[in-house]
Amino acid sequence: MNSNQLQLILNSINLASPKGVGIFALSKETAIDNQTLRNFLKNNPDYFVKLPKQSSYQLNRFGKFKGSVGLMLHDFNAKQQPQLLTNNWLLIIILTSTFISLGCAIFIAQAV
């Protein structure tokens, strides 16, 4: 899930308030797979709530974001940033190790 997809989901659900919107209608509006949506909505209770006795979802207006689309997007983007930094550091460490090993191998080969 990326930030643009989340924005589509949040806006669609917000427009359907207070009735909420079902998975199939949301999938049709956002062009995101049903199962992907179902998992994402279920795994993000700070953003979404499932309405009782219905199969529709609504923005969580009582959680820490109080139903604010802007705050939810900001939180989502902030959670994505550390993951990108970790991946970059891992790549730098692997490349550095590779070049050091290669340099040592060349040095040893020339010494023999």
mmCIF file of N, CA and C in Angstrom, residues 3-108:
data_model
loop_
_atom_site.group_PDB
_atom_site.id
_atom_site.type_symbol
_atom_site.label_atom_id
_atom_site.label_comp_id
_atom_site.label_asym_id
_atom_site.label_seq_id
_atom_site.Cartn_x
_atom_site.Cartn_y
_atom_site.Cartn_z
ATOM 1 N N SER A 3 1.083 5.739 -0.334
ATOM 2 C CA SER A 3 0.404 6.925 0.181
ATOM 3 C C SER A 3 -0.765 7.352 -0.708
ATOM 4 N N ASN A 4 -0.602 7.255 -2.019
ATOM 5 C CA ASN A 4 -1.685 7.644 -2.937
ATOM 6 C C ASN A 4 -2.887 6.719 -2.793
ATOM 7 N N GLN A 5 -2.616 5.418 -2.652
ATOM 8 C CA GLN A 5 -3.710 4.469 -2.469
ATOM 9 C C GLN A 5 -4.436 4.734 -1.149
ATOM 10 N N LEU A 6 -3.657 4.996 -0.100
ATOM 11 C CA LEU A 6 -4.277 5.291 1.191
ATOM 12 C C LEU A 6 -5.140 6.545 1.099
ATOM 13 N N GLN A 7 -4.669 7.547 0.400
ATOM 14 C CA GLN A 7 -5.448 8.777 0.257
ATOM 15 C C GLN A 7 -6.770 8.500 -0.462
ATOM 16 N N LEU A 8 -6.739 7.663 -1.492
ATOM 17 C CA LEU A 8 -7.977 7.284 -2.184
ATOM 18 C C LEU A 8 -8.942 6.586 -1.233
ATOM 19 N N ILE A 9 -8.412 5.653 -0.443
ATOM 20 C CA ILE A 9 -9.243 4.906 0.502
ATOM 21 C C ILE A 9 -9.854 5.853 1.532
ATOM 22 N N LEU A 10 -9.012 6.686 2.132
ATOM 23 C CA LEU A 10 -9.491 7.608 3.170
ATOM 24 C C LEU A 10 -10.548 8.565 2.629
ATOM 25 N N ASN A 11 -10.323 9.111 1.452
ATOM 26 C CA ASN A 11 -11.293 10.047 0.867
ATOM 27 C C ASN A 11 -12.607 9.354 0.534
ATOM 28 N N SER A 12 -12.535 8.142 -0.003
ATOM 29 C CA SER A 12 -13.756 7.405 -0.346
ATOM 30 C C SER A 12 -14.572 7.081 0.897
ATOM 31 N N ILE A 13 -13.894 6.629 1.945
ATOM 32 C CA ILE A 13 -14.605 6.294 3.187
ATOM 33 C C ILE A 13 -15.151 7.562 3.838
ATOM 34 N N ASN A 14 -14.383 8.629 3.797
ATOM 35 C CA ASN A 14 -14.824 9.892 4.398
ATOM 36 C C ASN A 14 -16.079 10.427 3.702
ATOM 37 N N LEU A 15 -16.141 10.296 2.379
ATOM 38 C CA LEU A 15 -17.317 10.764 1.639
ATOM 39 C C LEU A 15 -18.557 9.934 1.946
ATOM 40 N N ALA A 16 -18.365 8.673 2.313
ATOM 41 C CA ALA A 16 -19.487 7.781 2.592
ATOM 42 C C ALA A 16 -19.956 7.872 4.045
ATOM 43 N N SER A 17 -19.386 8.774 4.796
ATOM 44 C CA SER A 17 -19.724 8.911 6.213
ATOM 45 C C SER A 17 -21.141 9.464 6.354
ATOM 46 N N PRO A 18 -21.911 9.101 7.312
ATOM 47 C CA PRO A 18 -21.670 8.192 8.425
ATOM 48 C C PRO A 18 -22.050 6.743 8.145
ATOM 49 N N LYS A 19 -22.610 6.453 6.964
ATOM 50 C CA LYS A 19 -23.040 5.088 6.659
ATOM 51 C C LYS A 19 -21.872 4.132 6.520
ATOM 52 N N GLY A 20 -20.742 4.626 6.074
ATOM 53 C CA GLY A 20 -19.608 3.757 5.801
ATOM 54 C C GLY A 20 -19.681 3.220 4.386
ATOM 55 N N VAL A 21 -18.676 2.455 4.019
ATOM 56 C CA VAL A 21 -18.613 1.891 2.672
ATOM 57 C C VAL A 21 -18.116 0.450 2.774
ATOM 58 N N GLY A 22 -18.684 -0.415 1.941
ATOM 59 C CA GLY A 22 -18.294 -1.820 1.932
ATOM 60 C C GLY A 22 -17.026 -2.056 1.133
ATOM 61 N N ILE A 23 -16.455 -3.233 1.322
ATOM 62 C CA ILE A 23 -15.202 -3.598 0.656
ATOM 63 C C ILE A 23 -15.355 -3.574 -0.861
ATOM 64 N N PHE A 24 -16.440 -4.141 -1.374
ATOM 65 C CA PHE A 24 -16.596 -4.232 -2.825
ATOM 66 C C PHE A 24 -16.766 -2.855 -3.467
ATOM 67 N N ALA A 25 -17.557 -2.001 -2.836
ATOM 68 C CA ALA A 25 -17.732 -0.641 -3.363
ATOM 69 C C ALA A 25 -16.423 0.133 -3.287
ATOM 70 N N LEU A 26 -15.694 -0.051 -2.188
ATOM 71 C CA LEU A 26 -14.409 0.627 -2.021
ATOM 72 C C LEU A 26 -13.396 0.131 -3.047
ATOM 73 N N SER A 27 -13.418 -1.161 -3.305
ATOM 74 C CA SER A 27 -12.520 -1.743 -4.303
ATOM 75 C C SER A 27 -12.814 -1.173 -5.690
ATOM 76 N N LYS A 28 -14.081 -1.024 -5.980
ATOM 77 C CA LYS A 28 -14.487 -0.478 -7.276
ATOM 78 C C LYS A 28 -14.056 0.986 -7.418
ATOM 79 N N GLU A 29 -14.187 1.762 -6.346
ATOM 80 C CA GLU A 29 -13.829 3.186 -6.383
ATOM 81 C C GLU A 29 -12.326 3.418 -6.462
ATOM 82 N N THR A 30 -11.563 2.559 -5.786
ATOM 83 C CA THR A 30 -10.121 2.789 -5.670
ATOM 84 C C THR A 30 -9.282 1.926 -6.602
ATOM 85 N N ALA A 31 -9.895 0.928 -7.240
ATOM 86 C CA ALA A 31 -9.185 -0.018 -8.122
ATOM 87 C C ALA A 31 -8.098 -0.786 -7.359
ATOM 88 N N ILE A 32 -8.392 -1.114 -6.102
ATOM 89 C CA ILE A 32 -7.492 -1.919 -5.273
ATOM 90 C C ILE A 32 -8.186 -3.248 -5.009
ATOM 91 N N ASP A 33 -7.430 -4.324 -5.050
ATOM 92 C CA ASP A 33 -7.943 -5.676 -4.854
ATOM 93 C C ASP A 33 -8.712 -5.806 -3.531
ATOM 94 N N ASN A 34 -9.815 -6.584 -3.555
ATOM 95 C CA ASN A 34 -10.648 -6.782 -2.363
ATOM 96 C C ASN A 34 -9.858 -7.301 -1.169
ATOM 97 N N GLN A 35 -9.065 -8.341 -1.397
ATOM 98 C CA GLN A 35 -8.320 -8.963 -0.300
ATOM 99 C C GLN A 35 -7.275 -8.007 0.274
ATOM 100 N N THR A 36 -6.623 -7.250 -0.587
ATOM 101 C CA THR A 36 -5.647 -6.261 -0.128
ATOM 102 C C THR A 36 -6.331 -5.220 0.752
ATOM 103 N N LEU A 37 -7.485 -4.745 0.310
ATOM 104 C CA LEU A 37 -8.244 -3.771 1.103
ATOM 105 C C LEU A 37 -8.679 -4.360 2.436
ATOM 106 N N ARG A 38 -9.224 -5.560 2.393
ATOM 107 C CA ARG A 38 -9.713 -6.207 3.613
ATOM 108 C C ARG A 38 -8.590 -6.322 4.641
ATOM 109 N N ASN A 39 -7.423 -6.787 4.204
ATOM 110 C CA ASN A 39 -6.284 -6.932 5.117
ATOM 111 C C ASN A 39 -5.812 -5.578 5.638
ATOM 112 N N PHE A 40 -5.727 -4.596 4.762
ATOM 113 C CA PHE A 40 -5.242 -3.278 5.165
ATOM 114 C C PHE A 40 -6.192 -2.622 6.167
ATOM 115 N N LEU A 41 -7.486 -2.687 5.902
ATOM 116 C CA LEU A 41 -8.458 -2.079 6.811
ATOM 117 C C LEU A 41 -8.451 -2.775 8.168
ATOM 118 N N LYS A 42 -8.337 -4.101 8.144
ATOM 119 C CA LYS A 42 -8.325 -4.870 9.388
ATOM 120 C C LYS A 42 -7.057 -4.606 10.201
ATOM 121 N N ASN A 43 -5.928 -4.416 9.530
ATOM 122 C CA ASN A 43 -4.644 -4.246 10.215
ATOM 123 C C ASN A 43 -4.345 -2.805 10.620
ATOM 124 N N ASN A 44 -5.251 -1.883 10.349
ATOM 125 C CA ASN A 44 -5.040 -0.475 10.709
ATOM 126 C C ASN A 44 -6.230 0.076 11.495
ATOM 127 N N PRO A 45 -6.427 -0.431 12.713
ATOM 128 C CA PRO A 45 -7.581 0.012 13.510
ATOM 129 C C PRO A 45 -7.490 1.469 13.961
ATOM 130 N N ASP A 46 -6.307 2.069 13.902
ATOM 131 C CA ASP A 46 -6.198 3.496 14.231
ATOM 132 C C ASP A 46 -6.833 4.357 13.146
ATOM 133 N N TYR A 47 -6.929 3.811 11.941
ATOM 134 C CA TYR A 47 -7.493 4.556 10.812
ATOM 135 C C TYR A 47 -8.966 4.205 10.556
ATOM 136 N N PHE A 48 -9.309 2.920 10.685
ATOM 137 C CA PHE A 48 -10.618 2.439 10.244
ATOM 138 C C PHE A 48 -11.316 1.624 11.324
ATOM 139 N N VAL A 49 -12.647 1.637 11.286
ATOM 140 C CA VAL A 49 -13.452 0.761 12.141
ATOM 141 C C VAL A 49 -14.516 0.098 11.276
ATOM 142 N N LYS A 50 -14.793 -1.157 11.609
ATOM 143 C CA LYS A 50 -15.871 -1.871 10.925
ATOM 144 C C LYS A 50 -17.153 -1.594 11.701
ATOM 145 N N LEU A 51 -18.188 -1.207 10.991
ATOM 146 C CA LEU A 51 -19.451 -0.891 11.647
ATOM 147 C C LEU A 51 -20.110 -2.168 12.160
ATOM 148 N N PRO A 52 -20.672 -2.125 13.372
ATOM 149 C CA PRO A 52 -21.298 -3.323 13.929
ATOM 150 C C PRO A 52 -22.507 -3.762 13.100
ATOM 151 N N LYS A 53 -22.641 -5.060 12.969
ATOM 152 C CA LYS A 53 -23.759 -5.688 12.244
ATOM 153 C C LYS A 53 -23.808 -5.302 10.769
ATOM 154 N N GLN A 54 -22.709 -4.777 10.245
ATOM 155 C CA GLN A 54 -22.640 -4.418 8.831
ATOM 156 C C GLN A 54 -21.281 -4.844 8.294
ATOM 157 N N SER A 55 -21.174 -4.895 7.004
ATOM 158 C CA SER A 55 -19.877 -5.230 6.404
ATOM 159 C C SER A 55 -19.241 -3.985 5.792
ATOM 160 N N SER A 56 -19.503 -2.843 6.404
ATOM 161 C CA SER A 56 -18.934 -1.603 5.879
ATOM 162 C C SER A 56 -17.972 -0.988 6.892
ATOM 163 N N TYR A 57 -17.101 -0.128 6.375
ATOM 164 C CA TYR A 57 -16.070 0.511 7.188
ATOM 165 C C TYR A 57 -16.263 2.018 7.209
ATOM 166 N N GLN A 58 -15.750 2.609 8.281
ATOM 167 C CA GLN A 58 -15.820 4.046 8.475
ATOM 168 C C GLN A 58 -14.479 4.498 9.057
ATOM 169 N N LEU A 59 -14.161 5.786 8.926
ATOM 170 C CA LEU A 59 -12.949 6.300 9.554
ATOM 171 C C LEU A 59 -13.104 6.233 11.068
ATOM 172 N N ASN A 60 -12.024 5.910 11.751
ATOM 173 C CA ASN A 60 -12.040 5.842 13.209
ATOM 174 C C ASN A 60 -12.008 7.264 13.766
ATOM 175 N N ARG A 61 -13.153 7.742 14.200
ATOM 176 C CA ARG A 61 -13.267 9.110 14.697
ATOM 177 C C ARG A 61 -12.969 9.217 16.193
ATOM 178 N N PHE A 62 -12.735 8.076 16.850
ATOM 179 C CA PHE A 62 -12.472 8.086 18.286
ATOM 180 C C PHE A 62 -11.052 7.655 18.614
ATOM 181 N N GLY A 63 -10.268 7.301 17.613
ATOM 182 C CA GLY A 63 -8.876 6.911 17.823
ATOM 183 C C GLY A 63 -7.985 8.128 17.961
ATOM 184 N N LYS A 64 -6.688 7.899 17.894
ATOM 185 C CA LYS A 64 -5.751 9.005 18.122
ATOM 186 C C LYS A 64 -5.761 10.059 17.015
ATOM 187 N N PHE A 65 -6.315 9.732 15.842
ATOM 188 C CA PHE A 65 -6.343 10.704 14.743
ATOM 189 C C PHE A 65 -7.684 11.421 14.610
ATOM 190 N N LYS A 66 -8.677 10.979 15.377
ATOM 191 C CA LYS A 66 -10.007 11.618 15.414
ATOM 192 C C LYS A 66 -10.636 11.772 14.033
ATOM 193 N N GLY A 67 -10.361 10.821 13.136
ATOM 194 C CA GLY A 67 -10.953 10.851 11.805
ATOM 195 C C GLY A 67 -10.303 11.813 10.834
ATOM 196 N N SER A 68 -9.168 12.395 11.198
ATOM 197 C CA SER A 68 -8.493 13.369 10.335
ATOM 198 C C SER A 68 -7.698 12.665 9.233
ATOM 199 N N VAL A 69 -8.116 12.873 8.002
ATOM 200 C CA VAL A 69 -7.441 12.270 6.852
ATOM 201 C C VAL A 69 -5.994 12.750 6.773
ATOM 202 N N GLY A 70 -5.768 14.032 6.998
ATOM 203 C CA GLY A 70 -4.419 14.597 6.933
ATOM 204 C C GLY A 70 -3.478 13.977 7.954
ATOM 205 N N LEU A 71 -3.957 13.815 9.196
ATOM 206 C CA LEU A 71 -3.116 13.213 10.238
ATOM 207 C C LEU A 71 -2.823 11.745 9.942
ATOM 208 N N MET A 72 -3.801 11.048 9.395
ATOM 209 C CA MET A 72 -3.593 9.634 9.056
ATOM 210 C C MET A 72 -2.546 9.495 7.955
ATOM 211 N N LEU A 73 -2.637 10.339 6.945
ATOM 212 C CA LEU A 73 -1.650 10.304 5.861
ATOM 213 C C LEU A 73 -0.255 10.654 6.377
ATOM 214 N N HIS A 74 -0.179 11.646 7.245
ATOM 215 C CA HIS A 74 1.110 12.038 7.822
ATOM 216 C C HIS A 74 1.711 10.881 8.628
ATOM 217 N N ASP A 75 0.887 10.216 9.419
ATOM 218 C CA ASP A 75 1.354 9.076 10.211
ATOM 219 C C ASP A 75 1.831 7.942 9.312
ATOM 220 N N PHE A 76 1.065 7.645 8.276
ATOM 221 C CA PHE A 76 1.432 6.573 7.347
ATOM 222 C C PHE A 76 2.772 6.871 6.681
ATOM 223 N N ASN A 77 2.951 8.098 6.217
ATOM 224 C CA ASN A 77 4.209 8.484 5.566
ATOM 225 C C ASN A 77 5.377 8.442 6.544
ATOM 226 N N ALA A 78 5.138 8.833 7.788
ATOM 227 C CA ALA A 78 6.197 8.792 8.801
ATOM 228 C C ALA A 78 6.615 7.352 9.095
ATOM 229 N N LYS A 79 5.657 6.429 9.074
ATOM 230 C CA LYS A 79 5.977 5.010 9.303
ATOM 231 C C LYS A 79 6.758 4.425 8.131
ATOM 232 N N GLN A 80 6.527 4.913 6.933
ATOM 233 C CA GLN A 80 7.217 4.403 5.750
ATOM 234 C C GLN A 80 8.654 4.893 5.682
ATOM 235 N N GLN A 81 8.941 6.087 6.166
ATOM 236 C CA GLN A 81 10.268 6.694 6.069
ATOM 237 C C GLN A 81 11.358 5.877 6.759
ATOM 238 N N PRO A 82 11.193 5.432 8.023
ATOM 239 C CA PRO A 82 12.261 4.641 8.662
ATOM 240 C C PRO A 82 12.564 3.357 7.905
ATOM 241 N N GLN A 83 11.564 2.753 7.306
ATOM 242 C CA GLN A 83 11.779 1.529 6.544
ATOM 243 C C GLN A 83 12.695 1.808 5.355
ATOM 244 N N LEU A 84 12.509 2.927 4.684
ATOM 245 C CA LEU A 84 13.362 3.281 3.553
ATOM 246 C C LEU A 84 14.791 3.543 4.012
ATOM 247 N N LEU A 85 14.957 4.235 5.138
ATOM 248 C CA LEU A 85 16.291 4.520 5.658
ATOM 249 C C LEU A 85 17.014 3.244 6.051
ATOM 250 N N THR A 86 16.318 2.304 6.670
ATOM 251 C CA THR A 86 16.917 1.031 7.061
ATOM 252 C C THR A 86 17.388 0.272 5.833
ATOM 253 N N ASN A 87 16.577 0.246 4.795
ATOM 254 C CA ASN A 87 16.959 -0.450 3.566
ATOM 255 C C ASN A 87 18.182 0.196 2.928
ATOM 256 N N ASN A 88 18.270 1.519 2.950
ATOM 257 C CA ASN A 88 19.427 2.210 2.374
ATOM 258 C C ASN A 88 20.693 1.902 3.152
ATOM 259 N N TRP A 89 20.617 1.905 4.479
ATOM 260 C CA TRP A 89 21.798 1.597 5.287
ATOM 261 C C TRP A 89 22.261 0.167 5.056
ATOM 262 N N LEU A 90 21.325 -0.748 4.933
ATOM 263 C CA LEU A 90 21.679 -2.140 4.673
ATOM 264 C C LEU A 90 22.402 -2.262 3.337
ATOM 265 N N LEU A 91 21.939 -1.577 2.326
ATOM 266 C CA LEU A 91 22.581 -1.593 1.015
ATOM 267 C C LEU A 91 23.989 -1.011 1.092
ATOM 268 N N ILE A 92 24.160 0.080 1.812
ATOM 269 C CA ILE A 92 25.486 0.694 1.960
ATOM 270 C C ILE A 92 26.451 -0.262 2.651
ATOM 271 N N ILE A 93 26.000 -0.928 3.694
ATOM 272 C CA ILE A 93 26.861 -1.877 4.418
ATOM 273 C C ILE A 93 27.262 -3.040 3.521
ATOM 274 N N ILE A 94 26.330 -3.574 2.765
ATOM 275 C CA ILE A 94 26.630 -4.701 1.869
ATOM 276 C C ILE A 94 27.628 -4.280 0.795
ATOM 277 N N LEU A 95 27.406 -3.132 0.175
ATOM 278 C CA LEU A 95 28.322 -2.667 -0.873
ATOM 279 C C LEU A 95 29.713 -2.378 -0.314
ATOM 280 N N THR A 96 29.785 -1.762 0.847
ATOM 281 C CA THR A 96 31.082 -1.471 1.468
ATOM 282 C C THR A 96 31.830 -2.760 1.772
ATOM 283 N N SER A 97 31.136 -3.731 2.338
ATOM 284 C CA SER A 97 31.764 -5.024 2.647
ATOM 285 C C SER A 97 32.261 -5.714 1.386
ATOM 286 N N THR A 98 31.478 -5.640 0.337
ATOM 287 C CA THR A 98 31.866 -6.267 -0.930
ATOM 288 C C THR A 98 33.125 -5.624 -1.493
ATOM 289 N N PHE A 99 33.175 -4.295 -1.502
ATOM 290 C CA PHE A 99 34.356 -3.609 -2.040
ATOM 291 C C PHE A 99 35.597 -3.844 -1.183
ATOM 292 N N ILE A 100 35.444 -3.898 0.121
ATOM 293 C CA ILE A 100 36.590 -4.184 0.993
ATOM 294 C C ILE A 100 37.099 -5.598 0.744
ATOM 295 N N SER A 101 36.191 -6.557 0.643
ATOM 296 C CA SER A 101 36.588 -7.945 0.377
ATOM 297 C C SER A 101 37.275 -8.067 -0.975
ATOM 298 N N LEU A 102 36.733 -7.397 -1.965
ATOM 299 C CA LEU A 102 37.318 -7.421 -3.302
ATOM 300 C C LEU A 102 38.705 -6.784 -3.291
ATOM 301 N N GLY A 103 38.849 -5.673 -2.588
ATOM 302 C CA GLY A 103 40.150 -5.011 -2.479
ATOM 303 C C GLY A 103 41.176 -5.896 -1.792
ATOM 304 N N CYS A 104 40.774 -6.573 -0.725
ATOM 305 C CA CYS A 104 41.684 -7.489 -0.020
ATOM 306 C C CYS A 104 42.089 -8.653 -0.919
ATOM 307 N N ALA A 105 41.140 -9.190 -1.668
ATOM 308 C CA ALA A 105 41.439 -10.316 -2.554
ATOM 309 C C ALA A 105 42.437 -9.897 -3.633
ATOM 310 N N ILE A 106 42.270 -8.707 -4.191
ATOM 311 C CA ILE A 106 43.198 -8.214 -5.221
ATOM 312 C C ILE A 106 44.578 -7.978 -4.617
ATOM 313 N N PHE A 107 44.630 -7.410 -3.414
ATOM 314 C CA PHE A 107 45.904 -7.150 -2.745
ATOM 315 C C PHE A 107 46.645 -8.458 -2.462
ATOM 316 N N ILE A 108 45.932 -9.457 -1.981
ATOM 317 C CA ILE A 108 46.552 -10.757 -1.686
ATOM 318 C C ILE A 108 47.025 -11.423 -2.974
#
